[in-house]
mmCIF file of C-alpha atoms and ligand atoms in Angstrom:
data_model
loop_
_atom_site.group_PDB
_atom_site.id
_atom_site.type_symbol
_atom_site.label_atom_id
_atom_site.label_comp_id
_atom_site.label_asym_id
_atom_site.label_seq_id
_atom_site.Cartn_x
_atom_site.Cartn_y
_atom_site.Cartn_z
ATOM 1 C CA MET I 1120 105.632 96.107 90.734
ATOM 2 C CA THR I 1121 105.931 92.583 89.386
ATOM 3 C CA ASP I 1122 104.492 92.182 85.886
ATOM 4 C CA SER I 1123 102.384 89.186 86.904
ATOM 5 C CA LYS I 1124 100.490 91.267 89.487
ATOM 6 C CA LYS I 1125 100.119 94.492 87.463
ATOM 7 C CA HIS I 1126 96.486 93.772 86.637
ATOM 8 C CA LEU I 1127 95.499 93.310 90.284
ATOM 9 C CA GLY I 1128 93.681 95.984 92.285
ATOM 10 C CA PHE I 1129 95.407 98.211 94.844
ATOM 11 C CA GLU I 1130 93.974 96.354 97.848
ATOM 12 C CA THR I 1131 95.104 92.990 96.484
ATOM 13 C CA ARG I 1132 98.620 94.207 95.740
ATOM 14 C CA ALA I 1133 98.811 95.760 99.232
ATOM 15 C CA ILE I 1134 98.341 92.262 100.637
ATOM 16 C CA ARG I 1135 99.866 89.969 98.021
ATOM 17 C CA GLU I 1136 102.852 91.881 96.581
ATOM 18 C CA GLY I 1137 106.270 91.822 98.217
ATOM 19 C CA THR I 1138 106.206 88.441 99.882
ATOM 20 C CA MET I 1139 109.059 85.976 100.302
ATOM 21 C CA ARG I 1140 108.608 82.631 101.991
ATOM 22 C CA SER I 1141 111.360 80.701 103.729
ATOM 23 C CA SER I 1142 111.754 76.929 103.506
ATOM 24 C CA PHE I 1143 109.351 76.611 106.472
ATOM 25 C CA GLY I 1144 106.458 77.838 104.330
ATOM 26 C CA GLU I 1145 105.190 80.379 106.874
ATOM 27 C CA HIS I 1146 101.917 82.041 105.827
ATOM 28 C CA SER I 1147 102.608 85.338 107.616
ATOM 29 C CA GLU I 1148 105.937 86.778 106.456
ATOM 30 C CA ALA I 1149 108.858 86.150 108.800
ATOM 31 C CA LEU I 1150 110.922 88.858 110.453
ATOM 32 C CA TYR I 1151 114.554 88.556 109.368
ATOM 33 C CA LEU I 1152 116.598 89.866 112.279
ATOM 34 C CA SER I 1153 120.105 89.202 111.032
ATOM 35 C CA SER I 1154 122.828 91.776 110.467
ATOM 36 C CA SER I 1155 124.580 89.669 107.844
ATOM 37 C CA PHE I 1156 124.037 86.614 105.635
ATOM 38 C CA VAL I 1157 126.280 83.641 104.904
ATOM 39 C CA PHE I 1158 127.626 82.531 101.511
ATOM 40 C CA ASP I 1159 128.080 79.015 100.183
ATOM 41 C CA ASP I 1160 131.593 79.806 99.009
ATOM 42 C CA ALA I 1161 134.032 82.645 98.347
ATOM 43 C CA GLU I 1162 132.878 82.946 94.732
ATOM 44 C CA GLU I 1163 129.287 83.519 95.792
ATOM 45 C CA ALA I 1164 130.426 86.151 98.304
ATOM 46 C CA ALA I 1165 132.346 87.971 95.576
ATOM 47 C CA ARG I 1166 129.407 87.872 93.158
ATOM 48 C CA ARG I 1167 126.958 89.160 95.803
ATOM 49 C CA PHE I 1168 129.256 91.980 96.928
ATOM 50 C CA GLN I 1169 129.754 93.112 93.343
ATOM 51 C CA ASN I 1170 126.013 93.028 92.585
ATOM 52 C CA ILE I 1171 126.615 90.398 89.886
ATOM 53 C CA GLU I 1172 124.201 88.015 91.615
ATOM 54 C CA PRO I 1173 121.091 89.007 93.583
ATOM 55 C CA GLY I 1174 120.890 87.884 97.192
ATOM 56 C CA MET I 1175 121.435 88.989 100.737
ATOM 57 C CA VAL I 1176 124.760 90.342 101.965
ATOM 58 C CA TYR I 1177 124.490 92.681 104.932
ATOM 59 C CA SER I 1178 121.406 94.365 106.377
ATOM 60 C CA ARG I 1179 122.642 97.917 105.813
ATOM 61 C CA PHE I 1180 121.734 97.335 102.169
ATOM 62 C CA THR I 1181 120.076 93.932 101.775
ATOM 63 C CA ASN I 1182 117.571 92.340 104.139
ATOM 64 C CA PRO I 1183 114.548 90.195 103.210
ATOM 65 C CA SER I 1184 112.118 92.065 105.502
ATOM 66 C CA VAL I 1185 113.257 95.398 104.069
ATOM 67 C CA GLN I 1186 113.055 94.091 100.501
ATOM 68 C CA MET I 1187 109.496 92.887 101.066
ATOM 69 C CA PHE I 1188 108.579 96.377 102.283
ATOM 70 C CA GLU I 1189 110.286 97.966 99.261
ATOM 71 C CA GLN I 1190 108.585 95.678 96.742
ATOM 72 C CA ARG I 1191 105.147 96.194 98.236
ATOM 73 C CA LEU I 1192 105.461 99.990 98.352
ATOM 74 C CA ALA I 1193 106.878 100.053 94.797
ATOM 75 C CA SER I 1194 103.811 98.145 93.655
ATOM 76 C CA LEU I 1195 101.407 100.540 95.391
ATOM 77 C CA GLU I 1196 103.173 103.603 93.959
ATOM 78 C CA GLU I 1197 103.336 101.882 90.538
ATOM 79 C CA ALA I 1198 107.094 102.402 90.615
ATOM 80 C CA GLU I 1199 109.800 100.318 88.997
ATOM 81 C CA ASP I 1200 111.912 100.361 92.132
ATOM 82 C CA CYS I 1201 111.914 101.550 95.748
ATOM 83 C CA VAL I 1202 114.545 101.974 98.443
ATOM 84 C CA ALA I 1203 113.700 102.051 102.144
ATOM 85 C CA THR I 1204 115.355 104.441 104.594
ATOM 86 C CA ALA I 1205 115.466 104.858 108.368
ATOM 87 C CA SER I 1206 113.038 107.797 108.374
ATOM 88 C CA GLY I 1207 111.386 110.305 106.083
ATOM 89 C CA MET I 1208 114.133 112.849 106.728
ATOM 90 C CA SER I 1209 116.839 110.366 105.797
ATOM 91 C CA ALA I 1210 114.951 109.667 102.550
ATOM 92 C CA ILE I 1211 115.134 113.391 101.709
ATOM 93 C CA LEU I 1212 118.811 113.532 102.688
ATOM 94 C CA ALA I 1213 119.598 110.452 100.573
ATOM 95 C CA VAL I 1214 117.839 112.002 97.554
ATOM 96 C CA CYS I 1215 119.939 115.175 97.897
ATOM 97 C CA LEU I 1216 123.205 113.282 98.387
ATOM 98 C CA GLY I 1217 122.453 110.824 95.607
ATOM 99 C CA LEU I 1218 121.216 113.162 92.898
ATOM 100 C CA LEU I 1219 122.886 116.519 93.538
ATOM 101 C CA LYS I 1220 126.364 117.972 93.725
ATOM 102 C CA SER I 1221 127.888 121.234 94.877
ATOM 103 C CA GLY I 1222 126.716 124.128 92.692
ATOM 104 C CA ASP I 1223 123.308 122.573 91.922
ATOM 105 C CA GLU I 1224 120.067 124.304 92.805
ATOM 106 C CA ILE I 1225 116.871 122.941 94.359
ATOM 107 C CA VAL I 1226 113.671 124.786 93.544
ATOM 108 C CA THR I 1227 111.116 124.205 96.270
ATOM 109 C CA THR I 1228 108.391 125.932 98.230
ATOM 110 C CA GLY I 1229 107.969 127.402 101.694
ATOM 111 C CA SER I 1230 104.929 125.122 102.141
ATOM 112 C CA LEU I 1231 107.036 122.259 103.471
ATOM 113 C CA PHE I 1232 107.492 120.263 106.648
ATOM 114 C CA GLY I 1233 109.694 122.329 109.018
ATOM 115 C CA ALA I 1234 112.588 119.856 109.219
ATOM 116 C CA THR I 1235 112.753 119.660 105.409
ATOM 117 C CA ILE I 1236 113.207 123.439 105.273
ATOM 118 C CA GLN I 1237 115.915 123.145 107.943
ATOM 119 C CA LEU I 1238 117.661 120.366 106.049
ATOM 120 C CA PHE I 1239 117.780 122.565 102.950
ATOM 121 C CA ASP I 1240 118.586 125.910 104.636
ATOM 122 C CA ASN I 1241 120.950 124.786 107.410
ATOM 123 C CA PHE I 1242 122.711 121.755 105.970
ATOM 124 C CA MET I 1243 122.459 121.444 102.195
ATOM 125 C CA VAL I 1244 123.683 125.006 101.698
ATOM 126 C CA LYS I 1245 126.856 124.089 103.657
ATOM 127 C CA PHE I 1246 127.681 121.673 100.842
ATOM 128 C CA GLY I 1247 127.298 124.252 98.098
ATOM 129 C CA LEU I 1248 123.691 123.661 97.071
ATOM 130 C CA SER I 1249 121.452 126.653 96.597
ATOM 131 C CA ILE I 1250 117.748 126.695 97.414
ATOM 132 C CA LYS I 1251 115.114 128.810 95.700
ATOM 133 C CA TYR I 1252 111.611 129.136 97.163
ATOM 134 C CA VAL I 1253 108.514 129.622 95.009
ATOM 135 C CA ASP I 1254 104.766 129.501 95.601
ATOM 136 C CA LEU I 1255 103.637 125.851 95.617
ATOM 137 C CA THR I 1256 100.294 126.761 94.085
ATOM 138 C CA LYS I 1257 101.666 128.753 91.097
ATOM 139 C CA PRO I 1258 103.231 126.599 88.349
ATOM 140 C CA GLU I 1259 104.337 129.780 86.547
ATOM 141 C CA GLU I 1260 106.673 130.561 89.477
ATOM 142 C CA TRP I 1261 108.269 127.097 89.143
ATOM 143 C CA GLN I 1262 108.780 127.776 85.449
ATOM 144 C CA ALA I 1263 110.287 131.210 86.066
ATOM 145 C CA ALA I 1264 112.634 129.869 88.761
ATOM 146 C CA ILE I 1265 114.486 127.491 86.439
ATOM 147 C CA GLY I 1266 118.065 128.548 85.861
ATOM 148 C CA PRO I 1267 121.187 126.825 84.514
ATOM 149 C CA ALA I 1268 121.955 125.252 87.922
ATOM 150 C CA THR I 1269 118.440 123.949 88.643
ATOM 151 C CA LYS I 1270 118.538 120.164 89.060
ATOM 152 C CA LEU I 1271 115.647 119.324 91.371
ATOM 153 C CA PHE I 1272 112.044 120.381 92.042
ATOM 154 C CA TYR I 1273 110.985 119.326 95.538
ATOM 155 C CA LEU I 1274 107.390 119.558 96.763
ATOM 156 C CA GLU I 1275 104.795 118.166 99.133
ATOM 157 C CA THR I 1276 101.191 118.022 98.082
ATOM 158 C CA PRO I 1277 99.057 118.557 100.074
ATOM 159 C CA SER I 1278 101.499 120.618 102.077
ATOM 160 C CA ASN I 1279 102.041 120.453 105.800
ATOM 161 C CA PRO I 1280 100.118 122.026 107.546
ATOM 162 C CA LEU I 1281 98.095 124.323 105.248
ATOM 163 C CA THR I 1282 97.047 121.641 102.749
ATOM 164 C CA GLN I 1283 98.058 123.733 99.746
ATOM 165 C CA LEU I 1284 98.371 121.738 96.547
ATOM 166 C CA GLY I 1285 101.001 121.586 93.852
ATOM 167 C CA ASP I 1286 99.658 120.815 90.379
ATOM 168 C CA LEU I 1287 101.430 117.526 89.638
ATOM 169 C CA GLN I 1288 100.670 117.620 85.918
ATOM 170 C CA ALA I 1289 101.698 121.247 85.375
ATOM 171 C CA ILE I 1290 104.771 121.340 87.632
ATOM 172 C CA GLY I 1291 105.912 117.905 86.438
ATOM 173 C CA ALA I 1292 105.609 118.929 82.779
ATOM 174 C CA ILE I 1293 107.634 122.101 83.385
ATOM 175 C CA ALA I 1294 110.386 120.040 85.002
ATOM 176 C CA ARG I 1295 110.399 117.400 82.262
ATOM 177 C CA ASN I 1296 110.791 120.072 79.574
ATOM 178 C CA ALA I 1297 113.771 121.510 81.400
ATOM 179 C CA GLY I 1298 115.404 118.179 82.277
ATOM 180 C CA VAL I 1299 114.836 118.803 85.989
ATOM 181 C CA ILE I 1300 114.108 115.885 88.365
ATOM 182 C CA THR I 1301 110.874 116.219 90.354
ATOM 183 C CA VAL I 1302 110.463 114.713 93.815
ATOM 184 C CA VAL I 1303 107.068 114.596 95.539
ATOM 185 C CA ASP I 1304 106.671 113.891 99.251
ATOM 186 C CA ASN I 1305 103.464 111.812 99.230
ATOM 187 C CA CYS I 1306 103.224 111.133 102.932
ATOM 188 C CA PHE I 1307 99.951 113.040 103.517
ATOM 189 C CA CYS I 1308 98.039 111.093 100.876
ATOM 190 C CA THR I 1309 99.887 107.793 100.517
ATOM 191 C CA PRO I 1310 99.395 105.865 97.258
ATOM 192 C CA ALA I 1311 95.908 104.936 98.475
ATOM 193 C CA ILE I 1312 94.806 108.506 97.636
ATOM 194 C CA GLN I 1313 97.390 109.860 95.205
ATOM 195 C CA GLN I 1314 99.942 108.252 92.895
ATOM 196 C CA PRO I 1315 102.304 111.015 91.745
ATOM 197 C CA LEU I 1316 104.097 108.715 89.277
ATOM 198 C CA ARG I 1317 100.943 108.713 87.136
ATOM 199 C CA PHE I 1318 101.892 112.354 86.409
ATOM 200 C CA PRO I 1319 105.187 113.578 84.916
ATOM 201 C CA ILE I 1320 106.855 113.150 88.330
ATOM 202 C CA ASP I 1321 110.155 111.274 88.710
ATOM 203 C CA LEU I 1322 110.366 110.209 92.344
ATOM 204 C CA VAL I 1323 107.897 109.726 95.182
ATOM 205 C CA LEU I 1324 109.163 110.072 98.713
ATOM 206 C CA HIS I 1325 107.633 108.919 101.999
ATOM 207 C CA SER I 1326 107.844 109.355 105.663
ATOM 208 C CA ALA I 1327 106.481 105.853 106.278
ATOM 209 C CA THR I 1328 106.312 106.920 109.930
ATOM 210 C CA LYS I 1329 103.009 108.550 109.036
ATOM 211 C CA TYR I 1330 100.071 106.798 107.335
ATOM 212 C CA ILE I 1331 102.045 103.862 105.947
ATOM 213 C CA ASP I 1332 102.490 102.769 109.561
ATOM 214 C CA GLY I 1333 99.248 104.437 110.595
ATOM 215 C CA GLN I 1334 99.538 103.469 114.229
ATOM 216 C CA GLY I 1335 102.368 105.632 115.510
ATOM 217 C CA ARG I 1336 104.821 102.812 116.206
ATOM 218 C CA VAL I 1337 107.935 102.998 114.064
ATOM 219 C CA LEU I 1338 110.002 105.374 111.934
ATOM 220 C CA GLY I 1339 110.615 104.717 108.272
ATOM 221 C CA GLY I 1340 111.078 106.333 104.900
ATOM 222 C CA ALA I 1341 111.228 105.402 101.245
ATOM 223 C CA VAL I 1342 111.974 106.699 97.764
ATOM 224 C CA ALA I 1343 110.247 105.122 94.747
ATOM 225 C CA GLY I 1344 110.566 105.656 91.008
ATOM 226 C CA PRO I 1345 112.562 104.494 87.983
ATOM 227 C CA LYS I 1346 115.434 102.138 88.836
ATOM 228 C CA ALA I 1347 117.980 104.418 87.167
ATOM 229 C CA LEU I 1348 117.219 107.182 89.689
ATOM 230 C CA VAL I 1349 116.503 104.979 92.708
ATOM 231 C CA ASP I 1350 119.923 103.331 92.190
ATOM 232 C CA HIS I 1351 121.622 106.640 93.068
ATOM 233 C CA VAL I 1352 119.611 106.904 96.291
ATOM 234 C CA ARG I 1353 120.217 103.233 97.128
ATOM 235 C CA ALA I 1354 123.956 103.815 96.754
ATOM 236 C CA VAL I 1355 123.753 106.508 99.450
ATOM 237 C CA VAL I 1356 121.846 104.191 101.779
ATOM 238 C CA ARG I 1357 124.383 101.413 101.182
ATOM 239 C CA THR I 1358 127.419 103.617 101.745
ATOM 240 C CA CYS I 1359 126.222 106.189 104.277
ATOM 241 C CA GLY I 1360 123.934 103.891 106.261
ATOM 242 C CA PRO I 1361 120.522 105.548 106.827
ATOM 243 C CA SER I 1362 118.917 102.116 106.382
ATOM 244 C CA MET I 1363 115.530 100.910 107.532
ATOM 245 C CA SER I 1364 115.689 98.331 110.324
ATOM 246 C CA ALA I 1365 114.322 94.877 109.566
ATOM 247 C CA PHE I 1366 111.889 95.158 112.450
ATOM 248 C CA ASN I 1367 110.475 98.468 111.236
ATOM 249 C CA ALA I 1368 110.203 97.081 107.701
ATOM 250 C CA TRP I 1369 108.288 94.051 108.986
ATOM 251 C CA VAL I 1370 105.828 96.312 110.870
ATOM 252 C CA LEU I 1371 105.395 98.668 107.901
ATOM 253 C CA HIS I 1372 105.012 95.830 105.416
ATOM 254 C CA ARG I 1373 102.074 94.523 107.437
ATOM 255 C CA SER I 1374 100.597 98.031 107.854
ATOM 256 C CA MET I 1375 100.206 98.461 104.106
ATOM 257 C CA GLU I 1376 97.658 95.641 104.072
ATOM 258 C CA THR I 1377 95.096 97.944 105.700
ATOM 259 C CA LEU I 1378 96.227 101.189 104.048
ATOM 260 C CA ALA I 1379 93.319 101.549 101.608
ATOM 261 C CA LEU I 1380 90.706 100.903 104.293
ATOM 262 C CA ARG I 1381 92.362 103.213 106.772
ATOM 263 C CA MET I 1382 92.826 106.114 104.350
ATOM 264 C CA LYS I 1383 89.179 105.874 103.295
ATOM 265 C CA ALA I 1384 88.023 106.035 106.920
ATOM 266 C CA HIS I 1385 90.496 108.831 107.802
ATOM 267 C CA SER I 1386 89.285 110.891 104.840
ATOM 268 C CA GLU I 1387 85.595 110.422 105.623
ATOM 269 C CA SER I 1388 86.068 111.548 109.222
ATOM 270 C CA ALA I 1389 88.320 114.452 108.192
ATOM 271 C CA LEU I 1390 85.715 115.712 105.718
ATOM 272 C CA ALA I 1391 82.962 115.467 108.334
ATOM 273 C CA LEU I 1392 85.082 117.345 110.878
ATOM 274 C CA ALA I 1393 86.201 120.009 108.371
ATOM 275 C CA THR I 1394 82.567 120.626 107.330
ATOM 276 C CA TRP I 1395 81.546 120.963 110.971
ATOM 277 C CA LEU I 1396 84.478 123.290 111.823
ATOM 278 C CA GLU I 1397 83.608 125.558 108.896
ATOM 279 C CA GLN I 1398 80.301 126.376 110.621
ATOM 280 C CA HIS I 1399 81.837 126.936 114.054
ATOM 281 C CA PRO I 1400 81.651 130.537 115.371
ATOM 282 C CA SER I 1401 85.191 130.432 116.907
ATOM 283 C CA VAL I 1402 86.796 129.354 113.642
ATOM 284 C CA SER I 1403 87.748 131.895 110.983
ATOM 285 C CA ARG I 1404 89.033 129.571 108.261
ATOM 286 C CA VAL I 1405 89.352 125.860 107.510
ATOM 287 C CA PHE I 1406 92.011 124.353 105.225
ATOM 288 C CA TYR I 1407 90.989 120.976 103.803
ATOM 289 C CA PRO I 1408 91.295 119.954 100.115
ATOM 290 C CA GLY I 1409 88.080 117.926 100.314
ATOM 291 C CA LEU I 1410 85.979 121.031 101.090
ATOM 292 C CA PRO I 1411 84.414 122.825 98.117
ATOM 293 C CA SER I 1412 85.601 126.097 99.747
ATOM 294 C CA HIS I 1413 89.284 125.049 99.437
ATOM 295 C CA PRO I 1414 90.770 127.307 96.727
ATOM 296 C CA GLN I 1415 92.227 124.263 94.947
ATOM 297 C CA HIS I 1416 89.349 121.853 95.493
ATOM 298 C CA ALA I 1417 88.969 121.118 91.762
ATOM 299 C CA LEU I 1418 92.674 120.294 91.462
ATOM 300 C CA ALA I 1419 92.448 118.087 94.577
ATOM 301 C CA MET I 1420 89.640 116.108 93.000
ATOM 302 C CA ARG I 1421 91.709 115.691 89.804
ATOM 303 C CA GLN I 1422 94.855 114.343 91.424
ATOM 304 C CA GLN I 1423 93.567 112.826 94.688
ATOM 305 C CA SER I 1424 90.788 110.320 95.248
ATOM 306 C CA SER I 1425 89.799 112.018 98.531
ATOM 307 C CA GLY I 1426 90.838 114.895 100.794
ATOM 308 C CA GLY I 1427 93.077 112.924 103.164
ATOM 309 C CA ALA I 1428 93.257 113.075 106.945
ATOM 310 C CA ILE I 1429 94.790 116.464 107.710
ATOM 311 C CA VAL I 1430 92.517 119.378 108.551
ATOM 312 C CA SER I 1431 93.955 122.722 109.600
ATOM 313 C CA PHE I 1432 92.022 125.741 110.813
ATOM 314 C CA GLU I 1433 92.527 129.248 112.162
ATOM 315 C CA LEU I 1434 90.878 130.510 115.319
ATOM 316 C CA LYS I 1435 89.309 133.944 115.414
ATOM 317 C CA ALA I 1436 91.542 136.401 117.312
ATOM 318 C CA ASN I 1437 92.325 140.127 117.333
ATOM 319 C CA ASP I 1438 96.101 139.788 117.131
ATOM 320 C CA GLU I 1439 98.920 137.204 117.166
ATOM 321 C CA VAL I 1440 99.246 137.305 120.998
ATOM 322 C CA GLN I 1441 95.578 136.554 121.540
ATOM 323 C CA ALA I 1442 95.725 133.987 118.739
ATOM 324 C CA GLN I 1443 98.469 132.045 120.498
ATOM 325 C CA GLU I 1444 96.572 132.208 123.811
ATOM 326 C CA ARG I 1445 93.438 130.809 122.194
ATOM 327 C CA ALA I 1446 95.337 128.134 120.308
ATOM 328 C CA PHE I 1447 97.120 126.994 123.480
ATOM 329 C CA GLN I 1448 93.783 127.008 125.373
ATOM 330 C CA LEU I 1449 92.261 124.679 122.792
ATOM 331 C CA VAL I 1450 95.264 122.350 122.701
ATOM 332 C CA ASN I 1451 95.184 122.167 126.515
ATOM 333 C CA ALA I 1452 91.417 121.629 126.723
ATOM 334 C CA VAL I 1453 91.009 118.522 124.565
ATOM 335 C CA ASN I 1454 90.711 115.128 126.231
ATOM 336 C CA ILE I 1455 90.563 112.687 123.315
ATOM 337 C CA PHE I 1456 92.898 114.331 120.775
ATOM 338 C CA SER I 1457 96.540 113.602 121.608
ATOM 339 C CA ARG I 1458 98.906 116.537 122.094
ATOM 340 C CA THR I 1459 101.827 115.329 120.014
ATOM 341 C CA GLY I 1460 103.807 116.378 116.978
ATOM 342 C CA ASN I 1461 103.273 113.282 114.859
ATOM 343 C CA LEU I 1462 100.508 112.626 112.347
ATOM 344 C CA GLY I 1463 99.212 109.516 110.642
ATOM 345 C CA ASP I 1464 97.815 107.528 113.527
ATOM 346 C CA THR I 1465 94.572 105.787 114.450
ATOM 347 C CA ARG I 1466 94.545 108.283 117.346
ATOM 348 C CA SER I 1467 93.522 111.824 116.421
ATOM 349 C CA ILE I 1468 96.232 114.391 117.026
ATOM 350 C CA ILE I 1469 96.113 118.131 117.657
ATOM 351 C CA THR I 1470 99.155 120.329 116.987
ATOM 352 C CA HIS I 1471 99.981 124.041 117.160
ATOM 353 C CA PRO I 1472 102.413 124.220 114.211
ATOM 354 C CA ALA I 1473 103.831 127.720 114.944
ATOM 355 C CA SER I 1474 105.274 126.581 118.294
ATOM 356 C CA THR I 1475 106.092 122.955 117.478
ATOM 357 C CA THR I 1476 106.588 121.398 114.020
ATOM 358 C CA HIS I 1477 107.387 124.794 112.503
ATOM 359 C CA GLY I 1478 108.702 126.418 115.698
ATOM 360 C CA ARG I 1479 112.414 126.147 114.869
ATOM 361 C CA ILE I 1480 112.314 127.715 111.415
ATOM 362 C CA SER I 1481 112.931 131.452 111.096
ATOM 363 C CA GLU I 1482 110.124 133.988 111.478
ATOM 364 C CA GLU I 1483 110.605 134.763 107.791
ATOM 365 C CA ALA I 1484 110.278 131.110 106.722
ATOM 366 C CA ARG I 1485 107.171 130.758 108.895
ATOM 367 C CA ALA I 1486 105.622 133.838 107.267
ATOM 368 C CA ARG I 1487 106.558 132.451 103.836
ATOM 369 C CA ALA I 1488 104.793 129.228 104.772
ATOM 370 C CA GLY I 1489 101.717 131.200 105.932
ATOM 371 C CA ILE I 1490 101.781 129.684 109.424
ATOM 372 C CA ARG I 1491 100.197 131.982 111.984
ATOM 373 C CA GLN I 1492 99.758 131.688 115.736
ATOM 374 C CA SER I 1493 96.025 131.092 115.244
ATOM 375 C CA LEU I 1494 96.635 127.915 113.220
ATOM 376 C CA ILE I 1495 95.725 124.470 114.570
ATOM 377 C CA ARG I 1496 96.460 121.229 112.718
ATOM 378 C CA LEU I 1497 94.377 118.109 113.219
ATOM 379 C CA ALA I 1498 95.443 114.692 112.018
ATOM 380 C CA VAL I 1499 92.070 113.020 112.140
ATOM 381 C CA GLY I 1500 92.220 109.486 113.466
ATOM 382 C CA LEU I 1501 89.759 106.627 113.459
ATOM 383 C CA GLU I 1502 87.799 107.291 116.665
ATOM 384 C CA ASN I 1503 84.041 107.892 116.612
ATOM 385 C CA ILE I 1504 83.448 111.177 114.793
ATOM 386 C CA GLU I 1505 80.809 112.417 117.263
ATOM 387 C CA ASP I 1506 83.296 111.946 120.116
ATOM 388 C CA LEU I 1507 85.876 113.995 118.198
ATOM 389 C CA LYS I 1508 83.389 116.818 117.558
ATOM 390 C CA ALA I 1509 82.340 116.849 121.217
ATOM 391 C CA ASP I 1510 85.981 116.971 122.335
ATOM 392 C CA LEU I 1511 86.778 119.951 120.104
ATOM 393 C CA SER I 1512 83.483 121.597 120.883
ATOM 394 C CA GLN I 1513 84.141 121.813 124.628
ATOM 395 C CA GLY I 1514 87.645 123.156 123.887
ATOM 396 C CA LEU I 1515 86.448 125.765 121.416
HETATM 397 C C1 PLP Z 472 105.424 115.860 105.071
HETATM 398 C C2 PLP Z 472 106.528 115.248 105.882
HETATM 399 N N1 PLP Z 472 107.642 114.823 105.255
HETATM 400 C C3 PLP Z 472 108.667 114.267 105.934
HETATM 401 C C4 PLP Z 472 108.598 114.107 107.303
HETATM 402 C C5 PLP Z 472 109.782 113.509 108.016
HETATM 403 O O1 PLP Z 472 109.564 112.190 108.323
HETATM 404 P P1 PLP Z 472 110.278 111.392 109.539
HETATM 405 O O2 PLP Z 472 109.728 111.984 110.795
HETATM 406 O O3 PLP Z 472 109.861 109.976 109.291
HETATM 407 O O4 PLP Z 472 111.727 111.614 109.408
HETATM 408 C C6 PLP Z 472 107.454 114.504 107.989
HETATM 409 C C7 PLP Z 472 107.372 114.311 109.457
HETATM 410 O O5 PLP Z 472 106.474 114.801 110.109
HETATM 411 C C8 PLP Z 472 106.387 115.090 107.265
HETATM 412 O O6 PLP Z 472 105.270 115.502 107.873
#
């Protein structure tokens, strides 16, 4: 964040940070669709290429629209620096490539987005990294897992889809003591609800595809934190090319202006829906950090300003076969909720994680993540809450 704007509130920085004006003086930031940029002379080209002089070179690693997005998100996460990527998954890949080498170990948790588990288990291991899984909710397991090769702690909090929490203070402190880098995927909360860098956490990671966009339009990702660490990730983006497109950056830059308002409204509706589902006779259990019944509610209220937009619940069933039947029936019966795998949209979304987002991971990994056939995930959107209740009600 720029020093001159540090004192400003979140909502102001979301609108006023990260702006660059061209010589035309446009009020609304321009979209810079240009693959490369011209130099005044050969000397300037040399200085720009060698990073001796700031300025634009080539849009794989420098583009004004992308830089505006990076500066604004860095400000909201209270980070020194931020690098944008093509998607959330490429942000995770760039972190691994930039900070780790063969022989290093990642300590993480089964309570992760399915593709992240696949990236670790199917790809990173091919390059000589080892992965150790611990319980997200038990800091003592993170402590016990640290060995001589441990270089990175990787976690999501709240986790997808069971909304389990990792204790940012406790897990971060354990890592700091051991010289381990901690990365937190903050895409469920966004900085409007949780700012991991206020805890002993090194890097924050985003799938900007989710609530940063908030309207289901574009893919994007980002990694924010101290410049010394972000530089390693930026080098991967520059050399390997998982860069954010200027168009996507322009869309996402604009989206952040309404982030605080949207997250507040998402959270209010999610809490109302979670409270209502808890009373429903067809529902056996609701997972939502904003509910007093959530086993980590007190922790949620310490590190988040609200519960967020994701509500998961289990349907009552006698066995896994019946559970899947009932879950499919509900997913098929809704008329307003969208049947899609994404989350983080104005439109409410219903998902059956065991057969979709977490359908390609092994049975064992699914069990480790606690994802059963009876589980339904809702990403609560911004429609009228009574309409959402009525839609679920007829399906249940
Ligand atoms: C928690 C979490 N992290 C990362 C990702 C990956 O992001 P992307 O789809 O932008 O690659 C997702 C996507 O659903 C996610 O839910």
